[in-house]
């Protein structure tokens, strides 16, 4: 073992070995992996090892497709073959119309990544899987490449290939401590000696937080006990003549696959339990938890009804062992916020099936700073301080209990709620607010017209859309009020603040005190990293505002860009909340409560800011409007939020003030062509491909990503961001849906909503540049049906901004 490596990977399961392998594929060979015991001795060895293409977002589909391709290549090594049942096929059963609608959406989403699924009826399900009964069955989603693989053989194959490329692996080498030197290098102290390295990867499996303790980090990852059992031989399987497909059932909470001449059957029981939260025995190696089939009894009767052969079959063995879950079920793969050279590949709930892709993504991030795909769904920065251990445990239990039940549109599940609230949460609830969750914050989606109104989650239009339409109408005709909590707000001040901000943004930063500007910043490869509203409060003080979900992501990037002196960066995210007052009567309402402020257009023009009082409540008022109506954002210290909201609500009765929520705002911002971070602003595309040309100032001396943009000049666009309208009266589109022209997939939907002011079903998305001209006819796949669409102008409502400037 050398004393210095470029990268040290801690953990020898699928995540660690895949990362090591892919680092060598990227050309980095001065890398090593340390494992406390033997490779695959943690969560990997007992994996059910299913390898599917199914994923809720396109990035997940991409990494799974990469895994399947990689595993097939590795399995064909004649000297070291892997027991990989490739392309056995698998069915996800559908027992409700919502299941079918969701599968139709996923079929469309996957096509954008070159992956084909098939929707089959109940009769075809039984034909392809002869062991199932079809009661309550409406059909299923067929994955032709579904299969399973030997977990130990796979991991050893990745390790073998990494060693062959020059990487080193040290088994039986527990890590005892990790610390950082003043120059930023890490020292990994092991029982076999110290290793100094430039970068560390936490791939610790269910021991993730033991490594975290050494680093001073509590990761939002915990373990759940999970049971599956292996049956004795089943005669029907031998008679079938080929391997039976894999099966996943969201109604009965189980999965199965063939194991020799019997079945492996896994249960996601509702009476599930966490594991290891009070510590893990150091000797828990290649070990199992005690059998506890009683926990599964509630499921077993339904499982037997679906697969009657199990009632006639004995159980050969039971596996009960921990698997890791993050606070939202997706892994944490990427750079750890707050550190420049610390990475993780943890919370791999379905590690074997996805592990090849996870390792690819992480290696690309380590070596190049970003992956070919936008990896926000996996980014560790998506969790902020609310995601503590107890929160994570509650969300993990909930996710386990809903393993095969995908999230419906606008669905906000109940576990871990009220993690972040403002002083007016109860007031909004009394007004009828139906809350969703944004970065842990409870945020109103809409306001129920009656206390017993039922919010039905669906891929289709429902009664809720009428409620949203009414909120939009109220904002358009009179005035609306919306709480925008959790908005990422940083104060940037110091003698070098203006110069520094201008140097890191590819847009012009406001130069006049009181002015507001929309600015963008890029990755080193010139792709869109983020968007910020920057307000100049004084010659040396700025407010930086961005999406609530971007809190840690943006703060981390800004921190890495800071000069040695002359700039201070302070977060105000949790100290202030925004009340958006918008609509044609917004000025009259605000003037009635703040008579010493001149709210006229001449004195308080668009894109300006000034401190104000709303009665005796202090606020910073920004004349901006995401709705496209006349309006202001009031940035209010949380201790006075209730005061300001109360007086606005009372005074607003005279002006027809109506509370509105995020769903109405989504409709209005699409009508204006405004973008949403991590929907329409992705690291996969540069600002010109993202149609942000007017914000990019190539004449600036320099900014991060400029060299990459200059180098790309003259090259064809990969995709082009456009706005479209579609003729469909039954539903909106959904992010991930495929866009077609000339009989082929040409793009993907990024955002969609019905525009109630313009009476159009609106879509935003990235498409092939050849089809991006206004007036181009397209087809958009919505719940499995093609609907005619057309490329249109970016701003469908008030394109001259006369209302917002009034």
PDB file of N, CA and C in Angstrom, residues 655-738:
ATOM      1  N   UNK A 655     -60.034  44.898  -1.585  1.00  0.00           N
ATOM      2  CA  UNK A 655     -59.524  44.826  -2.957  1.00  0.00           C
ATOM      3  C   UNK A 655     -59.725  43.447  -3.594  1.00  0.00           C
ATOM      4  N   UNK A 656     -60.423  42.564  -2.898  1.00  0.00           N
ATOM      5  CA  UNK A 656     -60.659  41.223  -3.430  1.00  0.00           C
ATOM      6  C   UNK A 656     -59.437  40.327  -3.365  1.00  0.00           C
ATOM      7  N   UNK A 657     -58.631  40.504  -2.319  1.00  0.00           N
ATOM      8  CA  UNK A 657     -57.410  39.706  -2.169  1.00  0.00           C
ATOM      9  C   UNK A 657     -57.748  38.224  -2.040  1.00  0.00           C
ATOM     10  N   UNK A 658     -57.051  37.395  -2.821  1.00  0.00           N
ATOM     11  CA  UNK A 658     -57.272  35.943  -2.818  1.00  0.00           C
ATOM     12  C   UNK A 658     -55.940  35.216  -2.625  1.00  0.00           C
ATOM     13  N   UNK A 659     -55.868  34.280  -1.684  1.00  0.00           N
ATOM     14  CA  UNK A 659     -54.634  33.489  -1.576  1.00  0.00           C
ATOM     15  C   UNK A 659     -54.530  32.515  -2.753  1.00  0.00           C
ATOM     16  N   UNK A 660     -53.342  32.352  -3.275  1.00  0.00           N
ATOM     17  CA  UNK A 660     -53.143  31.384  -4.350  1.00  0.00           C
ATOM     18  C   UNK A 660     -51.886  30.571  -4.074  1.00  0.00           C
ATOM     19  N   UNK A 661     -51.788  29.430  -4.750  1.00  0.00           N
ATOM     20  CA  UNK A 661     -50.703  28.501  -4.453  1.00  0.00           C
ATOM     21  C   UNK A 661     -49.785  28.232  -5.625  1.00  0.00           C
ATOM     22  N   UNK A 662     -48.913  27.284  -5.411  1.00  0.00           N
ATOM     23  CA  UNK A 662     -47.874  26.982  -6.385  1.00  0.00           C
ATOM     24  C   UNK A 662     -48.378  26.450  -7.702  1.00  0.00           C
ATOM     25  N   UNK A 663     -49.525  25.773  -7.714  1.00  0.00           N
ATOM     26  CA  UNK A 663     -50.045  25.239  -8.970  1.00  0.00           C
ATOM     27  C   UNK A 663     -50.540  26.356  -9.874  1.00  0.00           C
ATOM     28  N   UNK A 664     -51.149  27.378  -9.293  1.00  0.00           N
ATOM     29  CA  UNK A 664     -51.564  28.527 -10.090  1.00  0.00           C
ATOM     30  C   UNK A 664     -50.335  29.274 -10.624  1.00  0.00           C
ATOM     31  N   UNK A 665     -49.322  29.416  -9.785  1.00  0.00           N
ATOM     32  CA  UNK A 665     -48.113  30.108 -10.219  1.00  0.00           C
ATOM     33  C   UNK A 665     -47.420  29.338 -11.342  1.00  0.00           C
ATOM     34  N   UNK A 666     -47.439  28.020 -11.261  1.00  0.00           N
ATOM     35  CA  UNK A 666     -46.845  27.199 -12.322  1.00  0.00           C
ATOM     36  C   UNK A 666     -47.537  27.460 -13.651  1.00  0.00           C
ATOM     37  N   UNK A 667     -48.849  27.547 -13.634  1.00  0.00           N
ATOM     38  CA  UNK A 667     -49.592  27.849 -14.855  1.00  0.00           C
ATOM     39  C   UNK A 667     -49.181  29.207 -15.416  1.00  0.00           C
ATOM     40  N   UNK A 668     -49.112  30.199 -14.549  1.00  0.00           N
ATOM     41  CA  UNK A 668     -48.826  31.557 -15.015  1.00  0.00           C
ATOM     42  C   UNK A 668     -47.388  31.718 -15.487  1.00  0.00           C
ATOM     43  N   UNK A 669     -46.446  31.044 -14.832  1.00  0.00           N
ATOM     44  CA  UNK A 669     -45.051  31.225 -15.257  1.00  0.00           C
ATOM     45  C   UNK A 669     -44.808  30.553 -16.602  1.00  0.00           C
ATOM     46  N   UNK A 670     -45.514  29.458 -16.923  1.00  0.00           N
ATOM     47  CA  UNK A 670     -45.369  28.870 -18.250  1.00  0.00           C
ATOM     48  C   UNK A 670     -45.950  29.780 -19.326  1.00  0.00           C
ATOM     49  N   UNK A 671     -47.030  30.460 -19.013  1.00  0.00           N
ATOM     50  CA  UNK A 671     -47.587  31.406 -19.975  1.00  0.00           C
ATOM     51  C   UNK A 671     -46.598  32.533 -20.296  1.00  0.00           C
ATOM     52  N   UNK A 672     -45.750  32.861 -19.320  1.00  0.00           N
ATOM     53  CA  UNK A 672     -44.765  33.926 -19.517  1.00  0.00           C
ATOM     54  C   UNK A 672     -43.435  33.403 -20.066  1.00  0.00           C
ATOM     55  N   UNK A 673     -43.280  32.107 -20.109  1.00  0.00           N
ATOM     56  CA  UNK A 673     -42.019  31.552 -20.598  1.00  0.00           C
ATOM     57  C   UNK A 673     -40.908  31.577 -19.573  1.00  0.00           C
ATOM     58  N   UNK A 674     -41.247  31.738 -18.290  1.00  0.00           N
ATOM     59  CA  UNK A 674     -40.237  31.747 -17.240  1.00  0.00           C
ATOM     60  C   UNK A 674     -39.794  30.322 -16.935  1.00  0.00           C
ATOM     61  N   UNK A 675     -38.532  30.168 -16.573  1.00  0.00           N
ATOM     62  CA  UNK A 675     -37.961  28.836 -16.377  1.00  0.00           C
ATOM     63  C   UNK A 675     -38.000  28.419 -14.906  1.00  0.00           C
ATOM     64  N   UNK A 676     -37.897  27.115 -14.715  1.00  0.00           N
ATOM     65  CA  UNK A 676     -37.838  26.535 -13.377  1.00  0.00           C
ATOM     66  C   UNK A 676     -36.548  25.730 -13.271  1.00  0.00           C
ATOM     67  N   UNK A 677     -35.777  26.026 -12.216  1.00  0.00           N
ATOM     68  CA  UNK A 677     -34.493  25.343 -12.009  1.00  0.00           C
ATOM     69  C   UNK A 677     -34.706  23.835 -11.826  1.00  0.00           C
ATOM     70  N   UNK A 678     -33.885  23.060 -12.507  1.00  0.00           N
ATOM     71  CA  UNK A 678     -33.895  21.600 -12.509  1.00  0.00           C
ATOM     72  C   UNK A 678     -35.138  21.011 -13.169  1.00  0.00           C
ATOM     73  N   UNK A 679     -35.891  21.862 -13.848  1.00  0.00           N
ATOM     74  CA  UNK A 679     -36.896  21.373 -14.788  1.00  0.00           C
ATOM     75  C   UNK A 679     -36.469  21.835 -16.178  1.00  0.00           C
ATOM     76  N   UNK A 680     -36.331  23.155 -16.329  1.00  0.00           N
ATOM     77  CA  UNK A 680     -35.990  23.746 -17.617  1.00  0.00           C
ATOM     78  C   UNK A 680     -34.548  24.245 -17.685  1.00  0.00           C
ATOM     79  N   UNK A 681     -33.870  24.228 -16.557  1.00  0.00           N
ATOM     80  CA  UNK A 681     -32.471  24.660 -16.481  1.00  0.00           C
ATOM     81  C   UNK A 681     -31.648  23.470 -16.001  1.00  0.00           C
ATOM     82  N   UNK A 682     -30.933  22.842 -16.924  1.00  0.00           N
ATOM     83  CA  UNK A 682     -30.244  21.587 -16.651  1.00  0.00           C
ATOM     84  C   UNK A 682     -28.764  21.689 -16.991  1.00  0.00           C
ATOM     85  N   UNK A 683     -27.951  20.938 -16.278  1.00  0.00           N
ATOM     86  CA  UNK A 683     -26.516  20.931 -16.558  1.00  0.00           C
ATOM     87  C   UNK A 683     -26.170  20.145 -17.816  1.00  0.00           C
ATOM     88  N   UNK A 684     -27.170  19.600 -18.493  1.00  0.00           N
ATOM     89  CA  UNK A 684     -26.900  18.873 -19.732  1.00  0.00           C
ATOM     90  C   UNK A 684     -26.739  19.813 -20.928  1.00  0.00           C
ATOM     91  N   UNK A 685     -27.177  21.070 -20.776  1.00  0.00           N
ATOM     92  CA  UNK A 685     -27.215  21.969 -21.928  1.00  0.00           C
ATOM     93  C   UNK A 685     -26.595  23.317 -21.590  1.00  0.00           C
ATOM     94  N   UNK A 686     -26.021  23.954 -22.623  1.00  0.00           N
ATOM     95  CA  UNK A 686     -25.429  25.272 -22.404  1.00  0.00           C
ATOM     96  C   UNK A 686     -26.525  26.343 -22.501  1.00  0.00           C
ATOM     97  N   UNK A 687     -26.204  27.592 -22.167  1.00  0.00           N
ATOM     98  CA  UNK A 687     -27.255  28.627 -22.136  1.00  0.00           C
ATOM     99  C   UNK A 687     -27.847  28.950 -23.498  1.00  0.00           C
ATOM    100  N   UNK A 688     -27.099  28.738 -24.578  1.00  0.00           N
ATOM    101  CA  UNK A 688     -27.649  29.002 -25.903  1.00  0.00           C
ATOM    102  C   UNK A 688     -28.602  27.880 -26.318  1.00  0.00           C
ATOM    103  N   UNK A 689     -28.258  26.658 -25.992  1.00  0.00           N
ATOM    104  CA  UNK A 689     -29.186  25.555 -26.210  1.00  0.00           C
ATOM    105  C   UNK A 689     -30.425  25.723 -25.347  1.00  0.00           C
ATOM    106  N   UNK A 690     -30.261  26.376 -24.194  1.00  0.00           N
ATOM    107  CA  UNK A 690     -31.367  26.597 -23.258  1.00  0.00           C
ATOM    108  C   UNK A 690     -32.145  27.865 -23.559  1.00  0.00           C
ATOM    109  N   UNK A 691     -31.862  28.505 -24.706  1.00  0.00           N
ATOM    110  CA  UNK A 691     -32.564  29.721 -25.160  1.00  0.00           C
ATOM    111  C   UNK A 691     -32.479  30.854 -24.146  1.00  0.00           C
ATOM    112  N   UNK A 692     -31.286  31.035 -23.574  1.00  0.00           N
ATOM    113  CA  UNK A 692     -31.037  32.124 -22.628  1.00  0.00           C
ATOM    114  C   UNK A 692     -30.117  33.179 -23.235  1.00  0.00           C
ATOM    115  N   UNK A 693     -30.102  33.259 -24.546  1.00  0.00           N
ATOM    116  CA  UNK A 693     -29.139  34.106 -25.258  1.00  0.00           C
ATOM    117  C   UNK A 693     -29.080  35.527 -24.705  1.00  0.00           C
ATOM    118  N   UNK A 694     -30.233  36.115 -24.409  1.00  0.00           N
ATOM    119  CA  UNK A 694     -30.247  37.536 -24.042  1.00  0.00           C
ATOM    120  C   UNK A 694     -29.590  37.801 -22.693  1.00  0.00           C
ATOM    121  N   UNK A 695     -29.395  36.729 -21.914  1.00  0.00           N
ATOM    122  CA  UNK A 695     -28.773  36.907 -20.599  1.00  0.00           C
ATOM    123  C   UNK A 695     -27.263  36.680 -20.625  1.00  0.00           C
ATOM    124  N   UNK A 696     -26.734  36.169 -21.722  1.00  0.00           N
ATOM    125  CA  UNK A 696     -25.338  35.765 -21.765  1.00  0.00           C
ATOM    126  C   UNK A 696     -24.512  36.882 -22.397  1.00  0.00           C
ATOM    127  N   UNK A 697     -23.532  37.345 -21.678  1.00  0.00           N
ATOM    128  CA  UNK A 697     -22.714  38.476 -22.120  1.00  0.00           C
ATOM    129  C   UNK A 697     -21.305  37.962 -22.454  1.00  0.00           C
ATOM    130  N   UNK A 698     -21.161  37.539 -23.695  1.00  0.00           N
ATOM    131  CA  UNK A 698     -19.886  36.974 -24.133  1.00  0.00           C
ATOM    132  C   UNK A 698     -18.783  38.023 -24.223  1.00  0.00           C
ATOM    133  N   UNK A 699     -19.150  39.309 -24.142  1.00  0.00           N
ATOM    134  CA  UNK A 699     -18.127  40.351 -24.190  1.00  0.00           C
ATOM    135  C   UNK A 699     -17.493  40.596 -22.822  1.00  0.00           C
ATOM    136  N   UNK A 700     -17.978  39.933 -21.783  1.00  0.00           N
ATOM    137  CA  UNK A 700     -17.328  40.051 -20.478  1.00  0.00           C
ATOM    138  C   UNK A 700     -15.938  39.431 -20.557  1.00  0.00           C
ATOM    139  N   UNK A 701     -14.968  39.968 -19.808  1.00  0.00           N
ATOM    140  CA  UNK A 701     -13.603  39.446 -19.895  1.00  0.00           C
ATOM    141  C   UNK A 701     -13.505  37.943 -19.629  1.00  0.00           C
ATOM    142  N   UNK A 702     -14.189  37.499 -18.618  1.00  0.00           N
ATOM    143  CA  UNK A 702     -14.132  36.070 -18.307  1.00  0.00           C
ATOM    144  C   UNK A 702     -15.211  35.731 -17.288  1.00  0.00           C
ATOM    145  N   UNK A 703     -15.582  34.485 -17.248  1.00  0.00           N
ATOM    146  CA  UNK A 703     -16.467  33.928 -16.220  1.00  0.00           C
ATOM    147  C   UNK A 703     -16.346  32.415 -16.303  1.00  0.00           C
ATOM    148  N   UNK A 704     -16.670  31.695 -15.248  1.00  0.00           N
ATOM    149  CA  UNK A 704     -16.582  30.230 -15.303  1.00  0.00           C
ATOM    150  C   UNK A 704     -17.412  29.684 -16.459  1.00  0.00           C
ATOM    151  N   UNK A 705     -16.798  28.862 -17.275  1.00  0.00           N
ATOM    152  CA  UNK A 705     -17.487  28.256 -18.403  1.00  0.00           C
ATOM    153  C   UNK A 705     -17.337  29.007 -19.708  1.00  0.00           C
ATOM    154  N   UNK A 706     -16.766  30.215 -19.687  1.00  0.00           N
ATOM    155  CA  UNK A 706     -16.676  30.997 -20.924  1.00  0.00           C
ATOM    156  C   UNK A 706     -15.778  30.309 -21.951  1.00  0.00           C
ATOM    157  N   UNK A 707     -14.652  29.780 -21.498  1.00  0.00           N
ATOM    158  CA  UNK A 707     -13.734  29.137 -22.436  1.00  0.00           C
ATOM    159  C   UNK A 707     -14.421  27.986 -23.158  1.00  0.00           C
ATOM    160  N   UNK A 708     -15.240  27.237 -22.425  1.00  0.00           N
ATOM    161  CA  UNK A 708     -15.954  26.115 -23.050  1.00  0.00           C
ATOM    162  C   UNK A 708     -16.968  26.620 -24.063  1.00  0.00           C
ATOM    163  N   UNK A 709     -17.661  27.729 -23.739  1.00  0.00           N
ATOM    164  CA  UNK A 709     -18.620  28.297 -24.686  1.00  0.00           C
ATOM    165  C   UNK A 709     -17.925  28.804 -25.950  1.00  0.00           C
ATOM    166  N   UNK A 710     -16.797  29.449 -25.774  1.00  0.00           N
ATOM    167  CA  UNK A 710     -16.049  29.956 -26.929  1.00  0.00           C
ATOM    168  C   UNK A 710     -15.606  28.798 -27.813  1.00  0.00           C
ATOM    169  N   UNK A 711     -15.143  27.718 -27.177  1.00  0.00           N
ATOM    170  CA  UNK A 711     -14.666  26.560 -27.938  1.00  0.00           C
ATOM    171  C   UNK A 711     -15.785  25.891 -28.724  1.00  0.00           C
ATOM    172  N   UNK A 712     -17.030  26.055 -28.266  1.00  0.00           N
ATOM    173  CA  UNK A 712     -18.167  25.410 -28.930  1.00  0.00           C
ATOM    174  C   UNK A 712     -18.774  26.265 -30.038  1.00  0.00           C
ATOM    175  N   UNK A 713     -18.340  27.506 -30.152  1.00  0.00           N
ATOM    176  CA  UNK A 713     -18.943  28.377 -31.154  1.00  0.00           C
ATOM    177  C   UNK A 713     -18.814  27.776 -32.542  1.00  0.00           C
ATOM    178  N   UNK A 714     -19.916  27.794 -33.265  1.00  0.00           N
ATOM    179  CA  UNK A 714     -19.941  27.224 -34.603  1.00  0.00           C
ATOM    180  C   UNK A 714     -20.358  25.769 -34.645  1.00  0.00           C
ATOM    181  N   UNK A 715     -20.388  25.107 -33.477  1.00  0.00           N
ATOM    182  CA  UNK A 715     -20.823  23.716 -33.439  1.00  0.00           C
ATOM    183  C   UNK A 715     -22.349  23.639 -33.368  1.00  0.00           C
ATOM    184  N   UNK A 716     -22.940  22.602 -33.931  1.00  0.00           N
ATOM    185  CA  UNK A 716     -24.405  22.480 -33.870  1.00  0.00           C
ATOM    186  C   UNK A 716     -24.888  22.234 -32.452  1.00  0.00           C
ATOM    187  N   UNK A 717     -26.077  22.744 -32.148  1.00  0.00           N
ATOM    188  CA  UNK A 717     -26.690  22.490 -30.849  1.00  0.00           C
ATOM    189  C   UNK A 717     -27.026  21.007 -30.704  1.00  0.00           C
ATOM    190  N   UNK A 718     -26.911  20.510 -29.473  1.00  0.00           N
ATOM    191  CA  UNK A 718     -27.360  19.151 -29.181  1.00  0.00           C
ATOM    192  C   UNK A 718     -28.892  19.108 -29.116  1.00  0.00           C
ATOM    193  N   UNK A 719     -29.460  20.048 -28.384  1.00  0.00           N
ATOM    194  CA  UNK A 719     -30.912  20.223 -28.284  1.00  0.00           C
ATOM    195  C   UNK A 719     -31.194  21.712 -28.237  1.00  0.00           C
ATOM    196  N   UNK A 720     -32.464  22.066 -28.361  1.00  0.00           N
ATOM    197  CA  UNK A 720     -32.866  23.461 -28.268  1.00  0.00           C
ATOM    198  C   UNK A 720     -34.120  23.558 -27.408  1.00  0.00           C
ATOM    199  N   UNK A 721     -34.108  24.486 -26.457  1.00  0.00           N
ATOM    200  CA  UNK A 721     -35.254  24.680 -25.571  1.00  0.00           C
ATOM    201  C   UNK A 721     -36.322  25.496 -26.287  1.00  0.00           C
ATOM    202  N   UNK A 722     -37.567  24.995 -26.255  1.00  0.00           N
ATOM    203  CA  UNK A 722     -38.673  25.680 -26.907  1.00  0.00           C
ATOM    204  C   UNK A 722     -39.928  25.603 -26.041  1.00  0.00           C
ATOM    205  N   UNK A 723     -40.872  26.476 -26.352  1.00  0.00           N
ATOM    206  CA  UNK A 723     -42.216  26.412 -25.788  1.00  0.00           C
ATOM    207  C   UNK A 723     -43.152  25.864 -26.853  1.00  0.00           C
ATOM    208  N   UNK A 724     -44.092  25.029 -26.433  1.00  0.00           N
ATOM    209  CA  UNK A 724     -45.037  24.405 -27.353  1.00  0.00           C
ATOM    210  C   UNK A 724     -46.435  24.482 -26.772  1.00  0.00           C
ATOM    211  N   UNK A 725     -47.419  24.364 -27.635  1.00  0.00           N
ATOM    212  CA  UNK A 725     -48.788  24.160 -27.180  1.00  0.00           C
ATOM    213  C   UNK A 725     -49.277  22.855 -27.796  1.00  0.00           C
ATOM    214  N   UNK A 726     -50.141  22.165 -27.064  1.00  0.00           N
ATOM    215  CA  UNK A 726     -50.624  20.860 -27.503  1.00  0.00           C
ATOM    216  C   UNK A 726     -52.142  20.845 -27.418  1.00  0.00           C
ATOM    217  N   UNK A 727     -52.766  20.164 -28.341  1.00  0.00           N
ATOM    218  CA  UNK A 727     -54.226  20.053 -28.356  1.00  0.00           C
ATOM    219  C   UNK A 727     -54.636  18.788 -27.620  1.00  0.00           C
ATOM    220  N   UNK A 728     -54.873  18.931 -26.325  1.00  0.00           N
ATOM    221  CA  UNK A 728     -55.306  17.798 -25.503  1.00  0.00           C
ATOM    222  C   UNK A 728     -56.219  18.335 -24.415  1.00  0.00           C
ATOM    223  N   UNK A 729     -57.413  17.790 -24.307  1.00  0.00           N
ATOM    224  CA  UNK A 729     -58.402  18.272 -23.348  1.00  0.00           C
ATOM    225  C   UNK A 729     -58.544  17.374 -22.131  1.00  0.00           C
ATOM    226  N   UNK A 730     -57.777  16.298 -22.075  1.00  0.00           N
ATOM    227  CA  UNK A 730     -57.939  15.343 -20.968  1.00  0.00           C
ATOM    228  C   UNK A 730     -56.851  15.450 -19.912  1.00  0.00           C
ATOM    229  N   UNK A 731     -55.703  16.018 -20.270  1.00  0.00           N
ATOM    230  CA  UNK A 731     -54.583  16.054 -19.333  1.00  0.00           C
ATOM    231  C   UNK A 731     -53.539  17.040 -19.811  1.00  0.00           C
ATOM    232  N   UNK A 732     -52.696  17.461 -18.887  1.00  0.00           N
ATOM    233  CA  UNK A 732     -51.468  18.137 -19.289  1.00  0.00           C
ATOM    234  C   UNK A 732     -50.424  17.066 -19.583  1.00  0.00           C
ATOM    235  N   UNK A 733     -49.347  17.481 -20.208  1.00  0.00           N
ATOM    236  CA  UNK A 733     -48.203  16.599 -20.319  1.00  0.00           C
ATOM    237  C   UNK A 733     -47.507  16.545 -18.956  1.00  0.00           C
ATOM    238  N   UNK A 734     -46.490  15.689 -18.859  1.00  0.00           N
ATOM    239  CA  UNK A 734     -45.748  15.563 -17.609  1.00  0.00           C
ATOM    240  C   UNK A 734     -44.260  15.504 -17.920  1.00  0.00           C
ATOM    241  N   UNK A 735     -43.427  16.071 -17.054  1.00  0.00           N
ATOM    242  CA  UNK A 735     -41.988  16.062 -17.324  1.00  0.00           C
ATOM    243  C   UNK A 735     -41.478  14.660 -17.657  1.00  0.00           C
ATOM    244  N   UNK A 736     -40.739  14.573 -18.745  1.00  0.00           N
ATOM    245  CA  UNK A 736     -40.224  13.291 -19.202  1.00  0.00           C
ATOM    246  C   UNK A 736     -40.961  12.732 -20.400  1.00  0.00           C
ATOM    247  N   UNK A 737     -42.165  13.221 -20.670  1.00  0.00           N
ATOM    248  CA  UNK A 737     -42.912  12.742 -21.833  1.00  0.00           C
ATOM    249  C   UNK A 737     -42.121  13.013 -23.112  1.00  0.00           C
ATOM    250  N   UNK A 738     -42.277  12.132 -24.071  1.00  0.00           N
ATOM    251  CA  UNK A 738     -41.539  12.252 -25.325  1.00  0.00           C
ATOM    252  C   UNK A 738     -42.274  13.124 -26.338  1.00  0.00           C
TER     253      UNK A 738
END
